[in-house]
Coordinates of C-alpha atoms (C1' of nucleotides) in Angstrom, one line a residue:
Chain A
M21 CA 0.0 0.0 0.0
T22 CA 1.5 3.3 -1.1
R23 CA 1.5 6.1 1.5
R24 CA 0.3 9.6 0.7
T25 CA 3.1 12.0 -0.2
K26 CA 2.7 15.7 0.1
I27 CA 3.2 17.7 -3.0
A28 CA 5.7 20.0 -1.4
D29 CA 7.9 16.9 -0.6
L30 CA 7.6 15.6 -4.2
I31 CA 8.6 18.9 -5.7
R32 CA 11.6 19.1 -3.3
T33 CA 12.9 15.6 -3.6
E34 CA 11.6 14.6 -7.1
P35 CA 11.7 10.8 -6.5
L36 CA 11.4 10.0 -10.2
N37 CA 10.1 6.6 -11.5
T38 CA 8.7 5.6 -8.2
E39 CA 5.0 5.0 -7.4
V40 CA 3.4 7.8 -5.4
L41 CA 0.0 8.5 -4.0
V42 CA -1.1 12.2 -3.9
K43 CA -4.3 13.7 -2.5
G44 CA -5.6 17.2 -2.8
W45 CA -8.1 19.4 -4.5
V46 CA -8.6 20.0 -8.2
K47 CA -7.4 23.4 -9.3
A48 CA -7.9 22.8 -13.0
F49 CA -8.8 19.9 -15.3
R50 CA -7.7 20.6 -18.9
N51 CA -8.4 18.5 -21.9
N52 CA -10.0 15.7 -19.9
Q53 CA -6.4 14.7 -19.3
F54 CA -4.3 17.2 -17.2
L55 CA -5.3 17.6 -13.6
A56 CA -3.7 20.4 -11.6
L57 CA -3.7 19.2 -8.0
N58 CA -3.0 21.3 -4.9
D59 CA -2.9 19.9 -1.3
G60 CA -2.0 23.1 0.5
S61 CA 1.6 22.0 1.3
C62 CA 3.0 24.6 -1.1
A63 CA 1.9 27.2 -3.6
Q64 CA 2.6 24.9 -6.6
N65 CA 0.2 22.5 -8.1
L66 CA 1.2 19.0 -9.2
Q67 CA 0.2 17.9 -12.7
V68 CA -1.6 14.5 -12.7
V69 CA -1.9 13.0 -16.2
V70 CA -5.2 11.0 -16.5
D71 CA -5.3 8.2 -19.1
F72 CA -8.8 9.3 -20.2
E73 CA -9.1 6.5 -22.8
N74 CA -8.7 3.8 -20.1
T75 CA -10.5 5.5 -17.2
D76 CA -14.2 5.1 -16.4
P77 CA -15.9 8.2 -18.0
S78 CA -18.2 8.5 -15.0
L79 CA -15.1 9.0 -12.9
I80 CA -13.6 11.6 -15.2
E81 CA -16.9 13.4 -15.1
R82 CA -16.5 13.9 -11.4
I83 CA -13.1 15.6 -11.6
K84 CA -14.4 19.1 -11.2
F85 CA -12.8 22.3 -10.0
G86 CA -12.7 22.1 -6.2
A87 CA -13.3 18.4 -5.9
S88 CA -11.2 16.4 -3.4
V89 CA -9.3 13.7 -5.3
G90 CA -6.4 11.3 -5.1
A91 CA -4.1 9.8 -7.7
R92 CA -1.8 6.8 -7.6
G93 CA 0.9 6.3 -10.3
Q94 CA 4.5 6.8 -11.4
L95 CA 6.2 10.1 -10.8
L96 CA 7.8 11.0 -14.1
E97 CA 9.7 13.9 -15.7
S98 CA 7.0 16.0 -17.4
Q99 CA 6.7 16.0 -21.2
G100 CA 5.0 19.4 -21.1
K101 CA 6.7 22.7 -20.5
G102 CA 5.0 24.3 -17.5
Q103 CA 6.4 21.9 -14.9
R104 CA 9.3 19.6 -14.2
I105 CA 7.4 16.6 -12.8
E106 CA 4.0 14.9 -13.2
V107 CA 2.2 11.9 -12.0
K108 CA 1.0 9.5 -14.6
A109 CA -2.1 8.2 -12.9
D110 CA -2.8 4.5 -12.8
E111 CA -5.7 5.1 -10.5
I112 CA -7.9 8.1 -9.7
Y113 CA -9.9 8.4 -6.5
I114 CA -12.8 10.8 -5.8
Y115 CA -13.1 11.6 -2.1
G116 CA -15.4 14.6 -2.2
D117 CA -17.4 15.8 -5.2
C118 CA -17.8 19.5 -5.9
N119 CA -20.9 20.5 -7.9
P120 CA -19.8 23.5 -10.0
D121 CA -23.4 24.6 -10.3
E122 CA -23.5 25.4 -6.6
Y123 CA -19.8 26.0 -5.7
P124 CA -19.3 29.7 -5.3
L125 CA -15.6 29.7 -6.3
Q126 CA -14.6 29.8 -9.9
P127 CA -11.3 29.3 -11.6
K128 CA -10.9 33.0 -12.3
K129 CA -10.1 36.2 -10.7
Q130 CA -12.5 37.1 -7.9
T131 CA -12.6 40.3 -5.9
L132 CA -11.3 40.3 -2.4
E133 CA -14.6 41.7 -1.2
F134 CA -16.6 38.8 -2.7
L135 CA -14.1 36.3 -1.2
R136 CA -14.5 38.0 2.2
E137 CA -18.2 37.1 2.1
I138 CA -17.2 33.4 1.6
A139 CA -14.3 33.5 4.0
H140 CA -14.9 29.8 4.8
L141 CA -13.9 28.9 1.3
R142 CA -11.4 31.6 0.4
F143 CA -8.4 29.6 1.8
R144 CA -8.8 27.6 -1.4
T145 CA -7.7 30.5 -3.6
N146 CA -4.1 31.0 -4.5
T147 CA -4.0 34.4 -2.9
F148 CA -5.4 33.4 0.4
S149 CA -3.5 30.1 0.7
A150 CA -0.4 32.2 0.1
V151 CA -1.4 34.8 2.7
F152 CA -2.0 32.2 5.3
R153 CA 1.2 30.3 4.7
I154 CA 3.1 33.5 5.1
R155 CA 1.1 34.4 8.2
H156 CA 2.2 31.1 9.7
A157 CA 5.8 31.7 8.7
L158 CA 5.8 35.1 10.3
A159 CA 4.3 33.8 13.5
Y160 CA 6.9 31.1 13.6
A161 CA 9.7 33.6 12.9
I162 CA 8.6 35.8 15.8
H163 CA 8.7 32.9 18.2
K164 CA 12.1 31.8 16.8
F165 CA 13.5 35.4 17.1
F166 CA 12.6 35.7 20.7
N167 CA 13.4 32.2 21.7
D168 CA 16.9 32.5 20.1
R169 CA 17.4 35.7 22.1
G170 CA 16.5 34.0 25.4
F171 CA 13.0 35.5 25.8
Y172 CA 10.3 33.5 27.6
Y173 CA 6.8 33.3 25.9
L174 CA 4.4 34.4 28.6
H175 CA 0.6 33.7 28.3
T176 CA -1.2 36.7 29.8
P177 CA -4.9 36.5 30.6
I178 CA -7.6 37.0 27.9
I179 CA -10.1 37.8 30.6
T180 CA -9.2 40.8 32.7
A181 CA -10.8 42.6 35.6
S182 CA -8.8 45.7 35.0
D183 CA -10.3 48.4 32.8
A184 CA -7.4 50.7 33.4
E185 CA -5.2 49.7 30.5
G186 CA -6.4 52.7 28.7
A187 CA -6.1 51.3 25.3
G188 CA -9.7 51.6 24.2
E189 CA -13.2 50.4 24.6
M190 CA -13.6 46.9 26.0
F191 CA -15.9 43.9 25.4
R192 CA -17.7 42.8 28.6
V193 CA -17.4 39.2 29.8
T194 CA -20.3 38.1 31.9
T195 CA -22.6 35.2 32.6
L196 CA -25.3 37.4 34.1
P197 CA -28.7 37.2 32.4
F198 CA -29.7 40.2 30.4
D199 CA -33.4 40.0 31.1
K200 CA -33.2 40.0 34.9
T201 CA -29.8 41.3 35.8
P202 CA -29.2 41.2 39.6
R203 CA -29.1 44.8 41.1
T204 CA -27.7 46.2 44.2
E205 CA -29.7 48.4 46.6
N206 CA -28.7 51.4 44.6
G207 CA -30.0 49.9 41.4
E208 CA -26.6 49.3 39.9
V209 CA -25.8 45.9 38.3
D210 CA -24.5 43.6 41.0
F211 CA -21.3 42.1 39.7
K212 CA -20.9 40.2 42.9
E213 CA -23.4 37.8 41.3
D214 CA -21.4 37.5 38.2
F215 CA -19.0 34.5 37.4
F216 CA -15.9 36.2 38.7
R217 CA -17.7 38.1 41.5
R218 CA -16.6 41.2 39.7
S219 CA -16.9 43.0 36.4
T220 CA -14.7 41.5 33.7
N221 CA -13.7 42.3 30.2
L222 CA -11.7 40.9 27.3
T223 CA -8.1 42.1 27.3
V224 CA -7.0 45.1 25.3
S225 CA -3.3 44.5 26.1
G226 CA -1.1 42.1 27.9
Q227 CA 1.5 44.7 28.6
L228 CA 0.9 45.3 32.3
E229 CA 1.0 41.6 33.1
A230 CA 4.1 41.2 30.8
E231 CA 5.8 43.8 32.9
L232 CA 5.2 41.7 36.0
G233 CA 6.9 38.8 34.2
A234 CA 9.8 40.8 33.0
M235 CA 10.6 42.0 36.5
A236 CA 11.8 38.4 37.3
L237 CA 12.2 36.5 34.1
G238 CA 14.1 39.4 32.5
Q239 CA 12.9 39.1 29.0
V240 CA 9.4 38.0 28.1
Y241 CA 7.0 38.4 25.2
T242 CA 3.3 37.7 24.7
F243 CA 1.7 36.7 21.5
G244 CA -2.0 36.4 21.8
P245 CA -5.4 37.7 20.9
T246 CA -6.5 41.2 21.8
F247 CA -9.9 42.8 21.7
R248 CA -11.0 46.4 21.1
A249 CA -14.6 47.3 21.1
E250 CA -13.9 50.5 19.1
N251 CA -16.3 51.4 16.3
S252 CA -13.3 51.4 13.9
N253 CA -14.0 51.1 10.2
T254 CA -10.7 51.2 8.4
T255 CA -8.4 48.9 6.4
R256 CA -6.1 48.6 9.4
H257 CA -8.3 48.0 12.5
L258 CA -9.9 44.8 13.8
A259 CA -12.0 44.2 16.9
E260 CA -10.1 41.0 17.5
F261 CA -6.4 40.9 16.5
W262 CA -3.2 39.3 17.6
M263 CA -0.5 41.3 19.3
I264 CA 3.1 40.6 20.2
E265 CA 4.3 42.4 23.3
P266 CA 7.9 42.0 24.4
E267 CA 8.9 43.5 27.7
V268 CA 12.6 43.7 28.8
A269 CA 14.1 44.5 32.2
F270 CA 17.0 47.0 32.1
N271 CA 16.2 48.1 28.6
D272 CA 15.9 51.8 27.9
L273 CA 14.2 53.5 24.9
N274 CA 17.2 53.0 22.6
D275 CA 17.4 49.3 23.5
N276 CA 13.7 49.1 22.8
M277 CA 14.0 50.6 19.4
D278 CA 16.9 48.3 18.5
L279 CA 14.9 45.3 19.6
A280 CA 11.9 46.3 17.6
E281 CA 13.9 47.1 14.5
D282 CA 15.9 43.9 14.7
M283 CA 12.8 41.9 15.2
L284 CA 11.0 43.4 12.2
R285 CA 14.0 43.0 10.0
Y286 CA 14.5 39.4 11.1
V287 CA 10.9 38.3 10.5
I288 CA 10.7 40.0 7.1
Q289 CA 14.0 38.4 6.1
Y290 CA 12.6 35.0 7.3
A291 CA 9.6 35.5 5.0
L292 CA 11.9 36.4 2.1
D293 CA 14.0 33.3 2.7
N294 CA 11.2 30.8 3.3
C295 CA 8.1 32.0 1.4
A296 CA 9.5 32.9 -2.0
D297 CA 6.8 31.1 -4.0
D298 CA 3.9 32.6 -2.0
L299 CA 5.4 36.0 -2.1
K300 CA 5.7 35.6 -5.9
I301 CA 2.0 34.8 -6.1
L302 CA 1.2 38.0 -4.2
E303 CA 3.6 40.1 -6.1
E304 CA 2.1 39.0 -9.4
R305 CA -1.3 39.8 -8.0
L306 CA -0.2 43.3 -7.0
I307 CA 1.4 43.9 -10.4
E308 CA -2.0 43.0 -12.0
E309 CA -3.8 45.3 -9.6
E310 CA -1.4 48.1 -10.3
K311 CA -2.2 47.9 -14.0
S312 CA -5.7 49.2 -13.3
K313 CA -4.5 52.2 -11.4
P314 CA -3.6 55.6 -12.9
Q315 CA 0.1 56.0 -13.6
D316 CA 0.7 58.5 -10.7
Q317 CA -0.8 56.1 -8.1
R318 CA 1.3 53.1 -9.0
S319 CA 4.0 52.2 -6.5
E320 CA 7.6 52.5 -7.6
M321 CA 8.7 49.2 -5.9
N322 CA 7.3 45.8 -6.3
L323 CA 6.6 43.7 -3.2
S324 CA 9.9 41.9 -2.8
D325 CA 11.9 45.1 -3.5
K326 CA 9.8 46.8 -0.8
L327 CA 10.6 44.0 1.7
R328 CA 14.3 43.9 0.8
F329 CA 14.4 47.7 1.2
V330 CA 13.1 47.4 4.8
V331 CA 15.6 44.7 5.6
D332 CA 18.5 46.5 4.1
N333 CA 18.0 50.0 5.5
R334 CA 18.1 51.3 9.1
F335 CA 14.9 52.9 10.2
E336 CA 14.9 56.7 10.5
R337 CA 14.7 57.7 14.2
I338 CA 13.4 61.2 15.0
T339 CA 11.7 62.8 17.9
Y340 CA 8.2 64.1 17.8
T341 CA 9.5 67.6 18.1
E342 CA 11.8 67.2 15.1
A343 CA 8.8 65.7 13.2
I344 CA 6.7 68.7 13.9
H345 CA 9.5 70.9 12.6
I346 CA 9.9 68.9 9.4
L347 CA 6.2 68.9 8.8
K348 CA 5.8 72.6 9.5
N349 CA 8.5 73.5 7.0
S350 CA 7.4 71.0 4.4
N351 CA 6.2 72.4 1.0
Q352 CA 3.1 70.3 1.5
N353 CA 2.2 72.3 4.6
K354 CA 3.2 75.7 3.2
K355 CA 1.1 75.1 0.1
G356 CA -1.8 74.2 2.3
K357 CA -2.0 70.7 0.8
F358 CA -2.6 69.0 4.1
Q359 CA -6.3 68.5 4.9
F360 CA -5.3 69.2 8.5
P361 CA -2.6 71.9 8.7
V362 CA 0.2 71.1 11.1
E363 CA -0.7 72.7 14.3
G364 CA 1.7 73.7 17.0
W365 CA 3.6 71.3 19.3
G366 CA 1.4 69.1 21.5
T367 CA -1.3 67.6 19.3
D368 CA -1.2 64.2 17.8
L369 CA -0.1 63.7 14.2
Q370 CA -2.9 63.1 11.7
S371 CA -2.4 60.0 9.6
E372 CA -1.7 62.1 6.5
H373 CA 1.2 63.7 8.4
E374 CA 2.6 60.3 9.3
R375 CA 2.2 59.2 5.7
Y376 CA 4.1 62.3 4.5
L377 CA 7.0 61.6 6.8
V378 CA 7.3 57.9 5.9
E379 CA 6.3 57.9 2.2
K380 CA 7.4 61.3 1.0
H381 CA 10.1 62.8 3.2
F382 CA 12.2 59.8 4.5
K383 CA 10.8 57.1 2.1
K384 CA 11.5 54.4 4.7
P385 CA 10.2 53.2 8.0
V386 CA 10.4 55.9 10.7
I387 CA 10.6 55.7 14.4
L388 CA 9.0 58.6 16.2
T389 CA 10.1 59.1 19.8
N390 CA 9.5 61.4 22.8
Y391 CA 5.9 62.4 22.3
P392 CA 4.2 65.0 24.4
A393 CA 3.2 63.3 27.7
E394 CA -0.4 64.7 27.2
I395 CA -1.2 62.4 24.3
K396 CA 0.4 59.2 25.6
A397 CA -0.4 56.6 28.2
F398 CA 0.2 56.9 31.9
Y399 CA 2.9 54.2 32.2
M400 CA 5.4 55.8 29.8
R401 CA 8.6 57.1 31.3
Q402 CA 8.7 60.9 31.8
D403 CA 11.6 62.6 30.1
E404 CA 13.8 65.3 31.6
A405 CA 13.0 68.7 30.3
K406 CA 15.1 69.6 27.3
E407 CA 16.0 72.8 25.5
G408 CA 14.0 73.4 22.4
V409 CA 11.2 71.1 23.5
P410 CA 8.2 73.2 24.5
G411 CA 6.5 70.8 27.0
P412 CA 6.9 67.5 29.0
T413 CA 7.5 64.4 26.9
V414 CA 7.6 60.7 27.5
S415 CA 10.0 58.0 26.3
A416 CA 7.5 56.7 23.7
M417 CA 8.2 55.3 20.3
D418 CA 6.0 54.6 17.4
I419 CA 7.2 52.7 14.3
L420 CA 5.5 53.9 11.2
F421 CA 5.6 51.8 8.0
P422 CA 4.7 52.9 4.5
G423 CA 1.1 52.0 3.6
I424 CA 0.4 50.7 7.1
G425 CA 1.0 53.6 9.4
E426 CA 1.7 52.6 13.0
I427 CA 2.9 49.0 13.2
V428 CA 4.6 49.2 16.6
G429 CA 3.8 51.3 19.6
G430 CA 6.0 51.1 22.7
S431 CA 7.9 53.0 25.4
Q432 CA 10.3 52.8 28.2
R433 CA 8.1 52.4 31.3
E434 CA 8.0 54.7 34.2
E435 CA 9.8 52.8 36.9
R436 CA 9.9 55.5 39.6
L437 CA 6.9 54.9 41.9
E438 CA 6.3 58.5 42.9
R439 CA 6.3 59.8 39.3
L440 CA 4.1 57.0 38.2
V441 CA 1.5 57.5 40.9
N442 CA 1.4 61.3 40.3
R443 CA 0.8 60.7 36.6
M444 CA -2.0 58.2 37.4
R445 CA -3.7 60.7 39.6
E446 CA -3.5 63.4 36.9
M447 CA -5.0 61.0 34.4
H448 CA -7.6 59.6 36.9
I449 CA -6.3 56.1 36.7
P450 CA -7.5 54.2 39.9
E451 CA -4.4 53.3 41.9
E452 CA -6.2 50.7 44.1
E453 CA -7.2 48.7 41.1
L454 CA -3.6 48.6 39.8
Y455 CA -1.9 47.9 43.2
W456 CA -0.3 44.8 41.7
Y457 CA 1.3 46.9 38.9
L458 CA 2.5 49.5 41.4
D459 CA 4.1 46.7 43.5
T460 CA 6.7 46.2 40.8
R461 CA 7.8 49.8 41.4
R462 CA 7.7 49.3 45.2
F463 CA 9.8 46.2 45.3
G464 CA 13.0 46.0 43.3
S465 CA 11.9 48.4 40.5
C466 CA 14.2 48.9 37.5
E467 CA 14.5 50.5 34.2
H468 CA 12.5 48.5 31.6
A469 CA 10.9 48.9 28.2
G470 CA 8.6 47.1 25.7
F471 CA 6.3 47.5 22.8
G472 CA 3.3 46.1 21.1
L473 CA 3.4 44.8 17.5
G474 CA 0.2 44.5 15.6
F475 CA 0.6 41.1 14.0
E476 CA -2.0 41.6 11.3
R477 CA -0.4 44.9 10.4
L478 CA 2.9 43.0 9.9
V479 CA 1.2 40.4 7.8
L480 CA -0.4 43.2 5.8
F481 CA 2.9 44.7 5.1
V482 CA 4.7 41.5 4.1
T483 CA 1.9 40.1 1.9
G484 CA 1.2 43.5 0.3
M485 CA -2.5 43.0 0.9
S486 CA -4.4 46.3 1.5
N487 CA -7.2 45.4 3.9
I488 CA -6.4 43.9 7.3
R489 CA -9.6 41.9 7.0
D490 CA -7.9 39.8 4.4
V491 CA -4.9 38.7 6.4
I492 CA -6.8 37.1 9.3
A493 CA -8.9 34.0 8.7
F494 CA -12.2 35.2 10.1
P495 CA -12.1 38.9 10.7
R496 CA -14.1 40.5 13.5
Y497 CA -15.1 44.1 13.0
P498 CA -18.2 46.3 13.7
G499 CA -21.3 44.5 12.4
N500 CA -19.4 41.3 11.5
A501 CA -18.7 38.1 13.5
E502 CA -19.5 35.6 10.7
F503 CA -18.0 32.1 10.8
Chain B
rG26 C1' -19.3 57.6 14.8
rC27 C1' -18.4 61.1 10.4
rU28 C1' -17.5 61.9 4.9
rU29 C1' -17.8 59.8 0.2
rC30 C1' -18.6 56.2 -3.7
rA31 C1' -21.1 51.9 -5.1
rU32 C1' -25.2 48.0 -5.4
rU33 C1' -27.7 45.4 -12.9
rA34 C1' -27.0 37.3 -14.8
rG35 C1' -23.3 32.5 -10.5
rC36 C1' -18.7 36.2 -10.8
rU37 C1' -16.6 41.0 -13.0
rC38 C1' -18.8 44.9 -15.4
rA39 C1' -21.3 48.0 -19.6
rG40 C1' -26.1 50.3 -20.1
rU41 C1' -25.9 57.3 -23.9
rC42 C1' -30.3 62.8 -22.6
rG43 C1' -35.6 59.2 -18.6
rG44 C1' -38.2 56.2 -24.1
rU45 C1' -39.6 49.6 -27.6
rU46 C1' -37.9 43.1 -25.9
rA47 C1' -31.5 45.2 -20.3
rG48 C1' -26.0 43.5 -22.9
rA49 C1' -20.7 41.6 -22.8
rG50 C1' -16.6 38.7 -20.8
rC51 C1' -15.7 34.9 -17.6
rG52 C1' -18.1 30.8 -15.2
rG53 C1' -22.2 26.8 -15.8
rC54 C1' -24.5 23.2 -19.0
rG55 C1' -24.3 20.3 -24.1
rG56 C1' -20.9 19.0 -27.9
rA57 C1' -16.0 18.8 -30.6
rC58 C1' -10.8 18.3 -29.8
rU59 C1' -7.0 15.4 -27.1
rG60 C1' 0.5 17.0 -24.3
rU61 C1' -2.8 20.8 -22.0
rU62 C1' -0.8 25.4 -18.8
rA63 C1' -6.8 30.6 -16.7
rA64 C1' -6.3 25.0 -22.9
rU65 C1' -9.0 26.0 -27.4
rC66 C1' -13.5 25.9 -30.7
rC67 C1' -19.0 25.6 -31.6
rG68 C1' -23.8 25.8 -29.3
rU69 C1' -27.0 27.0 -25.1
rA70 C1' -29.6 28.5 -20.6
rG71 C1' -29.4 32.2 -17.1
rG72 C1' -32.3 38.9 -14.6
rU73 C1' -37.3 40.7 -8.2
rC74 C1' -31.7 46.1 -12.3
rC75 C1' -30.4 46.1 -3.3
rA76 C1' -35.4 47.4 -0.6
rA77 C1' -39.4 50.7 0.3
rG78 C1' -41.7 55.1 -1.0
rG79 C1' -42.0 59.3 -4.5
rU80 C1' -41.7 62.4 -9.3
rU81 C1' -43.2 61.3 -14.5
rC82 C1' -47.4 59.7 -20.0
rA83 C1' -42.9 56.6 -19.2
rA84 C1' -37.6 55.0 -14.1
rG85 C1' -32.1 50.2 -14.3
rU86 C1' -31.5 55.7 -15.2
rC87 C1' -34.2 61.3 -11.3
rC88 C1' -35.6 62.4 -5.8
rU89 C1' -36.2 60.6 -0.4
rU90 C1' -35.3 57.0 3.3
rG91 C1' -33.1 52.4 4.7
rA92 C1' -29.9 48.0 4.1
rU93 C1' -25.3 46.1 2.5
rG94 C1' -20.3 46.7 0.6
rG95 C1' -15.8 49.7 -0.6
rA96 C1' -12.5 53.9 0.3
rG97 C1' -11.1 58.1 3.5
rC98 C1' -11.1 60.2 8.5
rG99 C1' -11.3 59.6 14.0
rC100 C1' -9.8 55.8 17.8
rC101 C1' -5.1 52.6 17.7
rA102 C1' -1.6 47.9 17.0

RNA sequence: GCUUCAUUAGCUCAGUCGGUUAGAGCGGCGGACUGUUAAUCCGUAGGUCCAAGGUUCAAGUCCUUGAUGGAGCGCCA
């Protein structure tokens, strides 16, 4: 009995003139004779040559686009031009029929919007199978990067009682009945009756818990799902997404930037080294897409050039204050071409400003640092006053990528108890609720830093896809939790 | 949440100034061909023009409201 071989292995080892058994799905069936088979193990299809004169016609009839089939036969050098090897089938097996009358997928170009509506089937397209193989490779590369550097993978809770993380609206987690919620004497919902005996939510960030781990394990990272109940309708936001959050004791802002930059460069290089075929599929897709765009909107670099460019060049590092200066003096601003004119120091940058810095001015990834304290989170380390900087700043850093915007947000953390508590009071963050966080500053506190990397934004960049809903299997966003 | 664009065959789209019976390509189905590469060739079926209301002699086409989808903005990773 021949054992099944994966197509990727056959293509790699090419065991010519041996009997093989392959199983997969029909991608094309030409001429009643040439069956293109894909089993998901790689981007390439394997050609199976069917001896249509000596095969039961009722069997051949069932070889339809999308059907699950198997073939047993000799692996031979291909007589045709498009491929090196092929299987000359002695036997064809039909495992699952696929009625083309009802099957929504067709062997032709389909819009991403249409495929999103049939996300349960879109894995079967070349584009999405490539995206999800690359997504896997990137996830693996991230674990490898951190593991090789002596980081510990820390699983932080998905359900949290703290709503003080300040990273956005949260989804409530409860087992209380909606029709007759238990009430206290004051008429408020009585969370003492709830599952956890208190109000709980889905996490918006594992950072605070990661900091706790870093204060003993030294270097930790999280890689898990994150939930934001914001009513965000953009190509770069999801209600449920995956985030990587390293946290390192004794690191300062510069170490933090180095770590983030090394990591991004490493994982992108990993994709270049290990996902060439899949990247090629996506690159060709992009080239086709570009053709329908007006000349001035076409990008100068193709996908692999863009990735190599990021790997080969240091990111530009500038302070928020310097960025404001560049923006104010830009021709774009002077000519009034920004929809939002660059205001004075202290307000957050609009995405058109970030895009200008990354895509027009520096033409490479940019790390913006030392933002005004006013517009950043309470836990970020307060900078010493500096000449030429109009107001208090914090040791924050945002990494901006072309086409994506913010891909990483991080900071050196405020390790000085008194400063941290003062800041929390100013920002009305309840100290009692975060006593455990403050304990790290009470006992053996030290300099430390970390950041959050939006995994889907990374996948977006590497795959060259344009909507974040197309780089996660089953996207959750306002009004949509299908599948 | 705001702004804006779209919604016509299974899919992608065309449909002129409001005017007769709404078209194409791909896909499907039937057939031919048989070393093909999104095979090719011939034939064929397929429509609640997103929904409701309105204007008009007449609406796929104009107006109002709503639904869904895209893009941009805000919030951020």
